[in-house]
GROMACS .gro file of C-alpha atoms in nm:
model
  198
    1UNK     CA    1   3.947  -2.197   6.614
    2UNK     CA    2   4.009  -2.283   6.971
    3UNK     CA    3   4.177  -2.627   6.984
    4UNK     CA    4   4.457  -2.800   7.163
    5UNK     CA    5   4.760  -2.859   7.076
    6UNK     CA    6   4.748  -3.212   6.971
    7UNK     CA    7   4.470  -3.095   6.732
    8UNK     CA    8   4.685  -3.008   6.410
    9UNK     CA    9   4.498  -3.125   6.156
   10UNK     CA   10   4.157  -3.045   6.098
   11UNK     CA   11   3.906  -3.307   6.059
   12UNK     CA   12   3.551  -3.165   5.987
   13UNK     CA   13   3.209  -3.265   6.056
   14UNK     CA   14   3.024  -3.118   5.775
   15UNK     CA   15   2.623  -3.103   5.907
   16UNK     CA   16   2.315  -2.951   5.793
   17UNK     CA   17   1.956  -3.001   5.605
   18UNK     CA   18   2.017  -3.307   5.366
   19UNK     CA   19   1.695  -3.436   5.303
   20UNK     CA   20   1.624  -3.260   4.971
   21UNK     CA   21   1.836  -3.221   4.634
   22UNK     CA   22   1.885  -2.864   4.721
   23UNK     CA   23   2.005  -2.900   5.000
   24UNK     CA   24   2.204  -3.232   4.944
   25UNK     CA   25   2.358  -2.958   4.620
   26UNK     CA   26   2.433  -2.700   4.895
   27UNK     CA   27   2.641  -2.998   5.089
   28UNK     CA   28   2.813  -3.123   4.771
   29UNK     CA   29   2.941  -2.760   4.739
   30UNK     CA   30   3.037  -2.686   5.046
   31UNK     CA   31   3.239  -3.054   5.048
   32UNK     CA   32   3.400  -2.940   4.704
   33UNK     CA   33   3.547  -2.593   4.862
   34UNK     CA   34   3.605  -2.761   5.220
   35UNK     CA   35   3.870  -3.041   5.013
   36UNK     CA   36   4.018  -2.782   4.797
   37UNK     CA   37   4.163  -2.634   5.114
   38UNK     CA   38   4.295  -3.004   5.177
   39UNK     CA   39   4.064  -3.047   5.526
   40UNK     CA   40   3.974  -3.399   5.592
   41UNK     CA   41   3.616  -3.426   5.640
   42UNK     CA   42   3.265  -3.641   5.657
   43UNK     CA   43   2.977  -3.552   5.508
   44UNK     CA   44   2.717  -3.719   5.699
   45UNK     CA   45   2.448  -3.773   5.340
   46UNK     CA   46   2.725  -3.939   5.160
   47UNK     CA   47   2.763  -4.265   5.448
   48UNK     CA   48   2.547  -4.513   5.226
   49UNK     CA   49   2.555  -4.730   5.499
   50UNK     CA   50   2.296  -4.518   5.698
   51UNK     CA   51   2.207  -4.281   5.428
   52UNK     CA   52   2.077  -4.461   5.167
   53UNK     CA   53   1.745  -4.498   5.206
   54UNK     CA   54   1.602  -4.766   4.908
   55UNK     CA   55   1.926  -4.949   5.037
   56UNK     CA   56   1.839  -4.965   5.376
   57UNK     CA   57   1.431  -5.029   5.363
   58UNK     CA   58   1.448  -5.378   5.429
   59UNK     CA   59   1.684  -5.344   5.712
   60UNK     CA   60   1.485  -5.024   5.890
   61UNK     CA   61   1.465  -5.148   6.210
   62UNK     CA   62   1.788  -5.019   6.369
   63UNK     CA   63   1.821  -4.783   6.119
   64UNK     CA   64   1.806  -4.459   6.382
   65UNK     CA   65   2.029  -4.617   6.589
   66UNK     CA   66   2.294  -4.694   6.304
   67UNK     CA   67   2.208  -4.367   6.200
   68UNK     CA   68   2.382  -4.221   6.531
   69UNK     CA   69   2.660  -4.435   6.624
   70UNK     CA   70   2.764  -4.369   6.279
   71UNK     CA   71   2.749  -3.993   6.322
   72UNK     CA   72   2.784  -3.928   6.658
   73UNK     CA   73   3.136  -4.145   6.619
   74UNK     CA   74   3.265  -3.899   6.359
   75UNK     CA   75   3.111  -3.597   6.597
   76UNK     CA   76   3.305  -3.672   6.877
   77UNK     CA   77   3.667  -3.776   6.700
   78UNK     CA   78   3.648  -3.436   6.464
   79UNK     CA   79   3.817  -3.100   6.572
   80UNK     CA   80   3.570  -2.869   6.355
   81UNK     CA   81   3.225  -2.868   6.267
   82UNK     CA   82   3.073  -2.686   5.999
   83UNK     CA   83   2.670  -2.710   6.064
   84UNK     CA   84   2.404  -2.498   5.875
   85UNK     CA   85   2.104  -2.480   6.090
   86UNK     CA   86   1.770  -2.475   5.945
   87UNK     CA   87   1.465  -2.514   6.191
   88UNK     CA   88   1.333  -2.798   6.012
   89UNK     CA   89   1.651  -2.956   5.991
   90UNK     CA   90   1.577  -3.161   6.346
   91UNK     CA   91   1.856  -3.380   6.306
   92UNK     CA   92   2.126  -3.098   6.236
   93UNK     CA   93   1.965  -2.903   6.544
   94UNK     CA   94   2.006  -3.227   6.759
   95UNK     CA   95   2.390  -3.256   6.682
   96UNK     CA   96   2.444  -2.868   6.709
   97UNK     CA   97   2.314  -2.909   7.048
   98UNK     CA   98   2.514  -3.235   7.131
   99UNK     CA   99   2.831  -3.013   6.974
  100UNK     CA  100   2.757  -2.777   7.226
  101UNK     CA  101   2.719  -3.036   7.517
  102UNK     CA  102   3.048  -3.124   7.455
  103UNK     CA  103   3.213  -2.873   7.417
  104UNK     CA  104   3.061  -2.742   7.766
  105UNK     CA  105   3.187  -3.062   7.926
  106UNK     CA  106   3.525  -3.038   7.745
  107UNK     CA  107   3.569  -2.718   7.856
  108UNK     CA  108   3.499  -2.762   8.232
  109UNK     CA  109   3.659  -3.101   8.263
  110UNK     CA  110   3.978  -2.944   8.067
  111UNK     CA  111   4.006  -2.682   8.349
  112UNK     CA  112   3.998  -2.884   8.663
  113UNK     CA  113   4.278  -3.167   8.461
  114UNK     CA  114   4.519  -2.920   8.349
  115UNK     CA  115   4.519  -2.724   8.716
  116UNK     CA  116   4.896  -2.720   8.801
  117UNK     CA  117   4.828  -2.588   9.127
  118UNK     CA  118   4.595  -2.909   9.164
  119UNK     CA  119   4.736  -3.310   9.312
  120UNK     CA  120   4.625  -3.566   9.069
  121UNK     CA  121   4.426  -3.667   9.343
  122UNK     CA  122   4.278  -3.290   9.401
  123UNK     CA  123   4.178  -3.334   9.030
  124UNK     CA  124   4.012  -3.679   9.058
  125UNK     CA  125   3.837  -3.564   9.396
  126UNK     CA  126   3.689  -3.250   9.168
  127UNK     CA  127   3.647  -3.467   8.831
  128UNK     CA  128   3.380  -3.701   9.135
  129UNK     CA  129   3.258  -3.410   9.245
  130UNK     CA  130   3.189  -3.253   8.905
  131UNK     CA  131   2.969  -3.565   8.829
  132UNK     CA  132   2.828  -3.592   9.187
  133UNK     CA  133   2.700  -3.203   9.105
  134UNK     CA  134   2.599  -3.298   8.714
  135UNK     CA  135   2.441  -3.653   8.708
  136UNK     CA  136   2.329  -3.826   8.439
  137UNK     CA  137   2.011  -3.803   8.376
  138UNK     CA  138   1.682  -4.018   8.308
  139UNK     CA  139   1.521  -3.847   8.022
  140UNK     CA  140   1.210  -3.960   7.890
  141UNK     CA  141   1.097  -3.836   7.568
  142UNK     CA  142   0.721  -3.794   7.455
  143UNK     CA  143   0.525  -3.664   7.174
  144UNK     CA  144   0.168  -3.589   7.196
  145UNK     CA  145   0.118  -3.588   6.798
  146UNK     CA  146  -0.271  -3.763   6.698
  147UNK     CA  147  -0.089  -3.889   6.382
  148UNK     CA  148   0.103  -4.141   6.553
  149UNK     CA  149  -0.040  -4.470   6.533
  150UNK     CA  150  -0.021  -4.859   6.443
  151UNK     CA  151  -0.171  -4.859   6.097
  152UNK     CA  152   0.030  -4.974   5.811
  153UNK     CA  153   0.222  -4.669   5.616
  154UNK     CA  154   0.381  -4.692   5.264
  155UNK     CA  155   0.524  -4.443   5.051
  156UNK     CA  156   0.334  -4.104   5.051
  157UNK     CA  157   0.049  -4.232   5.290
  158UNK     CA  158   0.260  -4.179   5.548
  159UNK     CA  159   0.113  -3.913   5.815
  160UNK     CA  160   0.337  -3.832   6.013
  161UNK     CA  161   0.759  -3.942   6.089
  162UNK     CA  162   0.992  -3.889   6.280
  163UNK     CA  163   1.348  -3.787   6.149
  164UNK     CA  164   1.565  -4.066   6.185
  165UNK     CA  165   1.892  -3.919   6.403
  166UNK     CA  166   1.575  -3.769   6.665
  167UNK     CA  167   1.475  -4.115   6.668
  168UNK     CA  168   1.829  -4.260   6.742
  169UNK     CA  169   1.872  -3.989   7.028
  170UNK     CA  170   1.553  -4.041   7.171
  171UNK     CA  171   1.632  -4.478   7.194
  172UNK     CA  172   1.952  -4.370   7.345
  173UNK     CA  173   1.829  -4.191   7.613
  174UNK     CA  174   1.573  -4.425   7.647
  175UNK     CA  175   1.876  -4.673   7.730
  176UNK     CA  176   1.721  -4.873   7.489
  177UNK     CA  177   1.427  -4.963   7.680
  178UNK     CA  178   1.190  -4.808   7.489
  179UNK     CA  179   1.149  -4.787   7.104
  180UNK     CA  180   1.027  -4.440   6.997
  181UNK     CA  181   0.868  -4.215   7.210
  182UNK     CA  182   0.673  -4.271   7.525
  183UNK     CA  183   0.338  -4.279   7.598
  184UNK     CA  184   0.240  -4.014   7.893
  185UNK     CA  185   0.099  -4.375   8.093
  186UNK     CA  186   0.478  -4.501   8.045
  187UNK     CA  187   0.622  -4.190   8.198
  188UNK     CA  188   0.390  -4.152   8.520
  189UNK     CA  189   0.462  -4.559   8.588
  190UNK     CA  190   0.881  -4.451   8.579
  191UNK     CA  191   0.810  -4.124   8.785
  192UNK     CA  192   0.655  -4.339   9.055
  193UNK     CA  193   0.872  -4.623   9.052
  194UNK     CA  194   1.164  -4.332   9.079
  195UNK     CA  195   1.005  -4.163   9.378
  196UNK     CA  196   0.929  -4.530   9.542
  197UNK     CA  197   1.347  -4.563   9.464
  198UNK     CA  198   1.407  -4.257   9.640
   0.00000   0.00000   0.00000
C-alpha cells in the first residue's frame, strides 16, 4: 500500500455492485472480514440516508446528487479502497475511475510540493503551470437512448434509468446547469457560444 506517512490508519472505502441481495451479501461479507482485521471503513449500501430507496422516494429529486457528496466525501478522506468491478456496476466503475483521477493528480502534485531542490515559489510557479497545462474542463454529457422520455414511470413500467451516482456525476459536471443528460441541440448551442468566447 503506497501511502504517506501521516496515513497510519487505514480507513477503507469499500465499493462495488450493490444493487441486488447477492451482491449486497457479497458486501456484508467482505465488511465482516474487513472489521475483524480492526480497519475502519464505509460501506457505501449501508448510508440509509442515500441508500434507502422506499425511504428516500418522496424526496428523489436531489437524490443523485446526495448520492455523491455523500460518497465522493468518504472517497476522497479514505487511504484504501477496496472496489469490485463489475461492468454493469456503472456507479462502482465511475468511482474506480474518479479513484484513479486522484490518485494521478496526487501523485503529480505530490512531486512538484515535496521538491527540495525547488523555492516555495518554484513550486507555486509549477503547481500554476500544472493547471495552466491541465484545465478544467467543460464536459457535457449525452445519451442517445429512444427510451428516454417525459411519460410518467412507476414501479416495473419503468423503461429505461439511469444509475443514480452516473446521474450525480453527470449534474456535477454539468455545474448544475443541467439536470440529466443533454440533448445533442443543448450541446451544439454551448459549442458555439464557446467558440464565439474564444
Amino acid at each position: 500500500i503506497k501511502m504517506g506517512k501521516e496515513n497510519k490508519n487505514l480507513n477503507l472505502y469499500l465499493g462495488g455492485h450493490m444493487l441486488n441481495r447477492a451482491n449486497i451479501m457479497l458486501r456484508e461479507w467482505e465488511r465482516d472480514q474487513i472489521k475483524a482485521l480492526g480497519i475502519d471503513l464505509y460501506v457505501p449500501h449501508e448510508n440509509k440516508d442515500i441508500n434507502d430507496k422506499e425511504a428516500n422516494k418522496h424526496t428523489n429529486d436531489d437524490l443523485a446528487e446526495r448520492i455523491v457528496k455523500a460518497d465522493l466525501e468518504r472517497m476522497m478522506g479514505c487511504n484504501v479502497a477496496m472496489m469490485e468491478y463489475q461492468p454493469e456496476a456503472l456507479g462502482t466503475t465511475m468511482e474506480i475511475a474518479m479513484f484513479y483521477m486522484f490518485n494521478k493528480l496526487y501523485d503529480e502534485l505530490h512531486e512538484i510540493l515535496n521538491d527540495n531542490t525547488k523555492t516555495n515559489d518554484d513550486k507555486l510557479s509549477l503547481i500554476k503551470e500544472y493547471f495552466t497545462i491541465n484545465p478544467r474542463k467543460k464536459v457535457m454529457c449525452h445519451c442517445q437512448d429512444i427510451r428516454r422520455h417525459d411519460a410518467p414511470r412507476v414501479g416495473d413500467r419503468r423503461e429505461w434509468s439511469c444509475n443514480a451516482f452516473v446521474l450525480g456525476v453527470v449534474n456535477a459536471l454539468h455545474d448544475g446547469k443541467k439536470d440529466g443528460f443533454m440533448e445533442y441541440d443543448e450541446i451544439w448551442s454551448e459549442l458555439k457560444e464557446l467558440k464565439n468566447i474564444e
